[in-house]
Short mmCIF file of C-alpha atoms (C1' of nucleotides) in Angstrom, two decimals:
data_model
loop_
_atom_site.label_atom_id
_atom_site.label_comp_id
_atom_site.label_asym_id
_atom_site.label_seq_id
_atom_site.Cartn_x
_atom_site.Cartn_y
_atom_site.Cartn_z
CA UNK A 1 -119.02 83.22 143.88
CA UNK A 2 -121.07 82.58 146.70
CA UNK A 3 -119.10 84.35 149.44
CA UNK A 4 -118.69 87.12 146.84
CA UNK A 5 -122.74 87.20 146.34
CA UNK A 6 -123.35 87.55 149.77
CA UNK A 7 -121.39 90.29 150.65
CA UNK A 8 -121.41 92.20 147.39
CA UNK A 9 -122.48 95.50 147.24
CA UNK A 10 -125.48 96.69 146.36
CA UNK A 11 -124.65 99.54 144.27
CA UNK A 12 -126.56 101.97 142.72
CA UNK A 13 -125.84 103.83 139.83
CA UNK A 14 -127.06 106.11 137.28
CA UNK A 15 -125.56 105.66 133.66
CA UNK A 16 -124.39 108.48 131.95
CA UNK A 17 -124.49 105.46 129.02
CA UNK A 18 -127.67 104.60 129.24
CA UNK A 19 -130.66 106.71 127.86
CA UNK A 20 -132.71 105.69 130.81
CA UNK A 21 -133.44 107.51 133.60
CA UNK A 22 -133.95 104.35 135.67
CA UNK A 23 -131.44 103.85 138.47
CA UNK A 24 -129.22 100.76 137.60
CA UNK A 25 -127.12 98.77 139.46
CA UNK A 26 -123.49 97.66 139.49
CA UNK A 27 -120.98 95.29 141.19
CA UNK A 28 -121.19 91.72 141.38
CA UNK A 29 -124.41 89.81 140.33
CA UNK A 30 -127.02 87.74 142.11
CA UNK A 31 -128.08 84.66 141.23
CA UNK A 32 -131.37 86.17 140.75
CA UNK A 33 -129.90 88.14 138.10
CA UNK A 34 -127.91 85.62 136.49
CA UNK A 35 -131.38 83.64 136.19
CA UNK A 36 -133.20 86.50 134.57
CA UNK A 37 -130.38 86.82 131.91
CA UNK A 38 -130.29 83.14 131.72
CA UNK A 39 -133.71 82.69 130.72
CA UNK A 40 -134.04 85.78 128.52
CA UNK A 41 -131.37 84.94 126.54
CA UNK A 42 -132.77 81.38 126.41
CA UNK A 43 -136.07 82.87 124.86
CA UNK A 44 -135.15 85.54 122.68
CA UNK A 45 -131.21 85.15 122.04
CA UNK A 46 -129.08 87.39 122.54
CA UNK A 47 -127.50 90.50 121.09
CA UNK A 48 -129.52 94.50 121.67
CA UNK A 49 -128.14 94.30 124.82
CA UNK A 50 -129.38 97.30 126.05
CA UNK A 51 -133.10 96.53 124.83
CA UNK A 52 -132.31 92.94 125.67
CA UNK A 53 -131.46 94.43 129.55
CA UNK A 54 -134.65 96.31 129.63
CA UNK A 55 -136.82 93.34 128.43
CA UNK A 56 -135.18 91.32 130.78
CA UNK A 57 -135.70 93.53 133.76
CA UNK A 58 -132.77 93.65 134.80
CA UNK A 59 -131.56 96.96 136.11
CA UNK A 60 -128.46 96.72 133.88
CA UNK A 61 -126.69 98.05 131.45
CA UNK A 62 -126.97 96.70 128.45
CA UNK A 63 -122.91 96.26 128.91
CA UNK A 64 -123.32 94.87 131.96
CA UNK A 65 -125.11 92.32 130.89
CA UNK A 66 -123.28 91.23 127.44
CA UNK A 67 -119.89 91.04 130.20
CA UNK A 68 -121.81 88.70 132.73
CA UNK A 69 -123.25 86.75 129.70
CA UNK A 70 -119.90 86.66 127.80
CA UNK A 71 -117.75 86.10 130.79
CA UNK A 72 -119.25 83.86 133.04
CA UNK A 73 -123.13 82.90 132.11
CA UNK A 74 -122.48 81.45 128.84
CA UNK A 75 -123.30 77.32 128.80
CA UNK A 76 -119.94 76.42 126.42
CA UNK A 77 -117.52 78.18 129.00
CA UNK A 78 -114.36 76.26 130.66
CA UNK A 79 -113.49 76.67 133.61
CA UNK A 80 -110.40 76.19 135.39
CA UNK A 81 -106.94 76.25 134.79
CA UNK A 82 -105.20 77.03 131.42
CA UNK A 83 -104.21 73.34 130.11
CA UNK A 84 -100.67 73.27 128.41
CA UNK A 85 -102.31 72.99 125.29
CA UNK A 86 -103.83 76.10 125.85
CA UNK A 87 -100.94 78.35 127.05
CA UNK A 88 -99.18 77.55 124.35
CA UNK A 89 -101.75 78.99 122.02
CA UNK A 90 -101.99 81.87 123.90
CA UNK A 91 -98.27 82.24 123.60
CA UNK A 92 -98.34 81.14 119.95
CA UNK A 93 -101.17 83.90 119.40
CA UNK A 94 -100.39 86.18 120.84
CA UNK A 95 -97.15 86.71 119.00
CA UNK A 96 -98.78 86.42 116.32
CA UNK A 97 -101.74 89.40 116.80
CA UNK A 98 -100.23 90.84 120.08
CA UNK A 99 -103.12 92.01 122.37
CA UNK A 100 -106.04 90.85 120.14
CA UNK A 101 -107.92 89.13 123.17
CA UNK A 102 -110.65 88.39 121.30
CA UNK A 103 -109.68 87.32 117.78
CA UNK A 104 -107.04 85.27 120.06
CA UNK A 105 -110.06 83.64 122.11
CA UNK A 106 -111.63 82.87 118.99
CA UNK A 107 -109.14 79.85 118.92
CA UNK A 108 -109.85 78.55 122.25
CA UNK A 109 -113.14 77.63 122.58
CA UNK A 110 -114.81 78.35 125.56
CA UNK A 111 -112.59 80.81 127.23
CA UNK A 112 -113.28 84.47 127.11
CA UNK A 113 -111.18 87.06 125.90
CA UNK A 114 -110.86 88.52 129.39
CA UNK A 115 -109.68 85.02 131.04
CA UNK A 116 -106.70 85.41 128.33
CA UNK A 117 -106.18 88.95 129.11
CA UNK A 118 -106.13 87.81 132.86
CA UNK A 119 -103.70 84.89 132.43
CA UNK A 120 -101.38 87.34 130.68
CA UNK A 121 -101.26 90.10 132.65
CA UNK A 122 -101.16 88.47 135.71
CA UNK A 123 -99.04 85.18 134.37
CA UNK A 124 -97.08 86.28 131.56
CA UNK A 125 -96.49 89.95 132.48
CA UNK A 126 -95.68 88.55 136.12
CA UNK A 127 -92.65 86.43 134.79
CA UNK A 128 -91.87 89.72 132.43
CA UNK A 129 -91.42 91.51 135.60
CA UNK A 130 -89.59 89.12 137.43
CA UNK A 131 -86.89 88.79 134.54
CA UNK A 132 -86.58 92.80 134.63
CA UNK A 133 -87.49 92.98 130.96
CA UNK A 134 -90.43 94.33 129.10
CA UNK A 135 -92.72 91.88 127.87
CA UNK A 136 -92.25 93.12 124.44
CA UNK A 137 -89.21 92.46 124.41
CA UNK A 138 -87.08 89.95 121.64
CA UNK A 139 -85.37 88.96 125.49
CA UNK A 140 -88.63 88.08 126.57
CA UNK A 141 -89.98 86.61 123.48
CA UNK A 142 -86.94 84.33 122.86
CA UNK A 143 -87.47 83.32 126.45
CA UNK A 144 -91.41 82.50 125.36
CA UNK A 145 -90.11 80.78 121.84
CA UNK A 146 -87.57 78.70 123.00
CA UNK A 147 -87.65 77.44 127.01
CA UNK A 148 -91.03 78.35 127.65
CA UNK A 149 -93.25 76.87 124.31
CA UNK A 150 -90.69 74.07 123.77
CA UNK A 151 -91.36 72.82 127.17
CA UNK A 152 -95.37 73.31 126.77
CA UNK A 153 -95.02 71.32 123.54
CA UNK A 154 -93.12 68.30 124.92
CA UNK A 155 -95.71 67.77 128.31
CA UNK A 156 -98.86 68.30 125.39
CA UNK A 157 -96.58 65.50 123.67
CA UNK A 158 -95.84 63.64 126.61
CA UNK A 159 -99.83 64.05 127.58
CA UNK A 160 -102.62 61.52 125.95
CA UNK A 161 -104.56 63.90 124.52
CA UNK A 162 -103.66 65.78 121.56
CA UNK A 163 -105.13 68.94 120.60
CA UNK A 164 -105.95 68.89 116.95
CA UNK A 165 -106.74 72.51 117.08
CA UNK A 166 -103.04 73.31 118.54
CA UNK A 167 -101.28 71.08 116.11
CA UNK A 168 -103.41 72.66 113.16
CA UNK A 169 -102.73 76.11 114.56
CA UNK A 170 -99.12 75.46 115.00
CA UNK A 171 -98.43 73.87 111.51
CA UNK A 172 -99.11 77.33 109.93
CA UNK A 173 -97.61 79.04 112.18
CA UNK A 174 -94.52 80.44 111.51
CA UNK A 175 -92.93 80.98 114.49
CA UNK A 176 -92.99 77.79 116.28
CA UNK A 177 -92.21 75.07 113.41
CA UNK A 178 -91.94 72.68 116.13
CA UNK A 179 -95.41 72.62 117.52
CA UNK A 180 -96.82 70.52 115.39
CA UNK A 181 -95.50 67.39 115.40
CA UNK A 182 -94.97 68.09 118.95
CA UNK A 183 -98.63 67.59 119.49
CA UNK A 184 -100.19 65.33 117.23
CA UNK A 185 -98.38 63.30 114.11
CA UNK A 186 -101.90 64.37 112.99
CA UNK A 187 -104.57 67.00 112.37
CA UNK A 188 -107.53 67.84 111.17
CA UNK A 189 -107.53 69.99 108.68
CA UNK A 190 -110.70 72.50 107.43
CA UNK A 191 -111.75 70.45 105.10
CA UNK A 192 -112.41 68.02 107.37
CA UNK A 193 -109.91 65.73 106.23
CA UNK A 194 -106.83 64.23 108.21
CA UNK A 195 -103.72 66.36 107.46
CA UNK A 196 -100.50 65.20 108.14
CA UNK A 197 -98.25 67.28 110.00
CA UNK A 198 -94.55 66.84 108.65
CA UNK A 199 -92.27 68.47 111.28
CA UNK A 200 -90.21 71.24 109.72
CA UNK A 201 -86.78 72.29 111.12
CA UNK A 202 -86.97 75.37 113.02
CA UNK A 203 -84.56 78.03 111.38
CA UNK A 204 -81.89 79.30 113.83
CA UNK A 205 -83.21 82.32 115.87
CA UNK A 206 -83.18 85.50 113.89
CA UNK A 207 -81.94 87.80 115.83
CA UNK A 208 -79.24 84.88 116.57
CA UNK A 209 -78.65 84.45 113.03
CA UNK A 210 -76.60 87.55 112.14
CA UNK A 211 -73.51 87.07 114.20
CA UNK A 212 -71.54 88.83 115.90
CA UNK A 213 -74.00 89.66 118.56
CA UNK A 214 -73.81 93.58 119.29
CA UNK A 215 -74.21 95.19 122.64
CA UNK A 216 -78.18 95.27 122.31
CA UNK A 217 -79.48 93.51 125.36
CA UNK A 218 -82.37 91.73 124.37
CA UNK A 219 -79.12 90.24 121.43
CA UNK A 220 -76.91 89.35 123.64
CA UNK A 221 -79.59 87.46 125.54
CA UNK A 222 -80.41 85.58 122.81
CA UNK A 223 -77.06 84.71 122.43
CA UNK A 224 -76.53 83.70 126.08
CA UNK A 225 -79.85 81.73 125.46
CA UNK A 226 -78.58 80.28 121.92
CA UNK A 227 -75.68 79.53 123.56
CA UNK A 228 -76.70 77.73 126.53
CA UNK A 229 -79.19 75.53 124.75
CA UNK A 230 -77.08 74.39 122.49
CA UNK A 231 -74.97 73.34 125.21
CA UNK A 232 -77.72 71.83 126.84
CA UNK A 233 -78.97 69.69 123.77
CA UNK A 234 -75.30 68.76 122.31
CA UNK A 235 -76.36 69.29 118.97
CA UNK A 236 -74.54 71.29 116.06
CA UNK A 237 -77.43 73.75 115.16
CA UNK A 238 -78.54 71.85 112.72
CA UNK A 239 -79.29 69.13 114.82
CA UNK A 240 -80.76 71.02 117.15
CA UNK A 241 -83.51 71.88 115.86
CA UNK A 242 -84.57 68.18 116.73
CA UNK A 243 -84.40 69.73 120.45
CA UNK A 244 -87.57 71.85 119.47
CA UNK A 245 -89.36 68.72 118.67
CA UNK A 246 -89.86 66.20 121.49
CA UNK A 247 -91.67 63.85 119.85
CA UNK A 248 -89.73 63.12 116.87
CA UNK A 249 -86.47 62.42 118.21
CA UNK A 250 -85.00 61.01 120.96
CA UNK A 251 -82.67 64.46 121.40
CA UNK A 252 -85.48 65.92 122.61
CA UNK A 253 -85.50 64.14 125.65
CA UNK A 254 -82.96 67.25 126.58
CA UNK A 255 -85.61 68.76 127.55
CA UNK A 256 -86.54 66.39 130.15
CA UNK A 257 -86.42 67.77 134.30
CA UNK A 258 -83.90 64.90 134.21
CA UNK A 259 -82.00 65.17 130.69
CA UNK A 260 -81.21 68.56 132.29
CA UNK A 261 -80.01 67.96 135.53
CA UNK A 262 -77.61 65.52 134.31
CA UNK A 263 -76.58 68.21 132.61
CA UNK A 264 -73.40 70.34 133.60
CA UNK A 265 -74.61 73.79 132.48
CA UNK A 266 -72.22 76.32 133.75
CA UNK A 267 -74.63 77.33 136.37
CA UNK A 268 -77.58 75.08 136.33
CA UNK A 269 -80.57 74.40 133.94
CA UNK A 270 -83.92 75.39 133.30
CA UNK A 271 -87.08 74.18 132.74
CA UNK A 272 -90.65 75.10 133.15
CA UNK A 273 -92.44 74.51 136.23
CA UNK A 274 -95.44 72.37 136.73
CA UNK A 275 -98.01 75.69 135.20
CA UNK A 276 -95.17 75.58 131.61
CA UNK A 277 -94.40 78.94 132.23
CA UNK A 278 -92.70 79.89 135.39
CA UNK A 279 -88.76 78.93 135.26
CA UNK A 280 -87.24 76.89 137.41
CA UNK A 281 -83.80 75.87 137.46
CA UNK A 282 -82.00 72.41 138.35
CA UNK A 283 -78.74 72.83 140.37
CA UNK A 284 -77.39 70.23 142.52
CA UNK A 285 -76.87 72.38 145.74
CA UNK A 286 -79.96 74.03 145.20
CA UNK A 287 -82.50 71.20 144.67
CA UNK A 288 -84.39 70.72 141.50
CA UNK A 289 -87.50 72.33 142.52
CA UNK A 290 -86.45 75.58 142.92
CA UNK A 291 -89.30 77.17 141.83
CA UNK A 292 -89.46 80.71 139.34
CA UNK A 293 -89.50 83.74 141.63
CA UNK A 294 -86.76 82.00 144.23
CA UNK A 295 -83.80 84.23 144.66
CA UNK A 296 -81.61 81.72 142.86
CA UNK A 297 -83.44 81.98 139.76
CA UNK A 298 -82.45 85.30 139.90
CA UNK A 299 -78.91 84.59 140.29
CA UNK A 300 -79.58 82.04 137.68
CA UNK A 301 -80.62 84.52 134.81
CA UNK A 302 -78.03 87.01 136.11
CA UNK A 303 -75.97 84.69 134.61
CA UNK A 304 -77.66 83.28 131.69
CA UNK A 305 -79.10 86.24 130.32
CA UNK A 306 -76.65 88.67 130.96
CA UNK A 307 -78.04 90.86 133.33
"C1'" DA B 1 -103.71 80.87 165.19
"C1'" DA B 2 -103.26 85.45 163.59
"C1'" DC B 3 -101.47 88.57 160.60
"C1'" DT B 4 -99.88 90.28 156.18
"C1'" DG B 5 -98.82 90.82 151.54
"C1'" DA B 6 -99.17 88.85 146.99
"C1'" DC B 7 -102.11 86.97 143.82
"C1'" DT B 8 -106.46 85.91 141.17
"C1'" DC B 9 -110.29 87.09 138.59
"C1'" DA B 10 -114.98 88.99 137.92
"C1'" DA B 11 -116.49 93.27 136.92
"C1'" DC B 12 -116.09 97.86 135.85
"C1'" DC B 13 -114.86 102.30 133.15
"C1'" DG B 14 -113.38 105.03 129.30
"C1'" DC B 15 -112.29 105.21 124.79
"C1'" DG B 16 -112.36 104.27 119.92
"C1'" DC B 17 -114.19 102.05 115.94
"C1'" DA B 18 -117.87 99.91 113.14
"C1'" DT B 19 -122.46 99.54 111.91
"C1'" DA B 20 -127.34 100.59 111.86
"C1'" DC B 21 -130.84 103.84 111.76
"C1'" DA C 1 -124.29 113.57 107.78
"C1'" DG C 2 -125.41 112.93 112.44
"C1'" DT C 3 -126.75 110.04 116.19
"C1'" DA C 4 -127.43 105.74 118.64
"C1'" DT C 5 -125.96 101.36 119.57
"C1'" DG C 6 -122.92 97.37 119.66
"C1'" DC C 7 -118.58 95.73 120.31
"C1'" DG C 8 -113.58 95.25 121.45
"C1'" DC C 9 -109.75 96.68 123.97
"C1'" DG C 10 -106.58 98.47 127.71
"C1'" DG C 11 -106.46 99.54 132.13
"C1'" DT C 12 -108.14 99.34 136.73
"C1'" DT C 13 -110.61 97.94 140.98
"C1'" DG C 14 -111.63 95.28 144.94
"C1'" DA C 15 -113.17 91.06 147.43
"C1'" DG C 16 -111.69 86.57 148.14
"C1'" DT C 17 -107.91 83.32 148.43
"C1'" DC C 18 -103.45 81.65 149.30
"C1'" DA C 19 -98.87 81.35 151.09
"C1'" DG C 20 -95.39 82.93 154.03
"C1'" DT C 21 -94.07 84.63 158.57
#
DNA sequence: AACTGACTCAACCGCGCATAC
DNA sequence: AGTATGCGCGGTTGAGTCAGT
């Protein structure tokens, strides 16, 4: 923020929001600014931003300032990258409320609603893009549900720490039965009290339910994808289910980089890369890094998804 | 090493809704 | 009831950074 400070602007505005007459500024904040906010807020609380802005002396807007304070200035913030715990939310959440930023930041403490509308428009709609599909789309969110979640869940189960709140989260959740023992045998529940988790088979796919598949794209995606996993894990669908669950069964391991490659898929496998959400593929002639975005990934989903 | 394009993310705007006055 | 304010959201911007050539 430094580099930004120094050469930031030093705009000048007048609000057509603000009832004051006073000149205000804009852009990118000083540290001088960031102090005053700091301290006011440290006095007084915060909240009447636009009084609070005044009071403060900064020439703000009251907006302004509840975005610096919200976003960045706030002691309980995290910062860096999204752990796999907390994609997975976000992916959980978000198909749960869609694009409610906030109510979904609510359940990860410490980042802001705007970092989560970041990560997914520049993550999530990125890899949207890249498979030529609409984000909304049941291709798109069968590629979320079952590659890109499952894999999430098995490196938060194959990682120390569990995340109560995920496995809480996920154990209501209706769309991703396998979460929750994924992450924690565990949780605790609002009561305060330890809740176990008992993992709960995860129903076939809905929209791969209702055989025969009809010419609907996003359907006869699913059924590419339904019908490549189950390849891929060897299970009747019953069984497979167990594939959704990495730490309860030793199927799971299917979902291991190496499971897969010793795999003969038709045309390679697939697993998330190092982030949990860009695809990669394993094929022997290709190496089994190729990473999402590669030109053989595209040749990859061609195949796999129909395209 | 220099250039370039893609990407990231803090910050902004406009709009709509809810609440307070 | 009308107005002001607070808040949340979608969309966008632009400087810095990174990776590829």
């Amino acid at each position: 923020m430094a580099a930004r400070d120094h050469h930031q602007r030093d705009v000048v505005v007048s609000s057509d929001e603000e009832s004051t007459t006073e000149q205000l500024r804009r852009g990118p904040w000083t540290v001088e600014e960031d102090v005053l906010l700091v301290n006011y807020i440290a006095a007084h609380g915060e909240g009447r931003w636009n009084a609070l802005a005044r009071c403060a002396g900064l020439r703000r807007t009251g907006k302004s300032c509840r975005l610096r304070w919200l976003n960045y200035l706030r002691p309980d913030l995290r910062r860096g990258n999204m752990t796999a715990q907390e994609q997975l939310l976000i992916l959980e959440l978000h198909s749960r409320w869609g694009n409610r930023w906030s109510k979904i930041a609510q359940h990860l403490p410490g980042r802001t609603d705007n970092e989560i509308k970041n990560y997914w428009r520049t993550r999530v709609q990125k890899h949207a893009r890249q498979l030529n599909c609409d984000v909304n789309s049941q291709r798109f969110k069968d590629l979320m549900r079952y590659i890109w979640m499952p894999r999430l869940i098995e490196r938060i189960g194959g990682g120390s720490s569990g995340d109560g709140g995920v496995a809480e989260l996920m154990s209501s959740s209706s769309s991703c039965h396998c979460a929750a023992a994924a992450s924690s045998s565990s949780s605790a529940s609002t009561d305060g009290t330890q809740q176990q988790l008992v993992p709960t088979p995860l129903p076939p796919p809905p929209a791969l339910a209702s055989a025969p598949y009809g010419n609907d794209d996003d359907t006869a995606a699913a059924a590419a994808m339904w019908t490549w996993d189950t390849a891929v894990c060897q299970q009747p669908p019953q069984q497979h289910v167990d594939c959704y669950q990495p730490t309860t069964t030793t199927t799971c391991n299917s979902w291991s980089d190496e499971s897969l490659l010793g795999l003969s898929a038709p045309s390679g496998v697939v697993y998330a890369d190092d982030m949990g959400m860009g695809m990669g593929m394993g094929v022997p002639d290709l190496g089994d890094t190729t990473m999402w975005g590669a030109g053989a990934d595209d040749l990859w989903y061609t195949q796999i998804m129909g395209l």
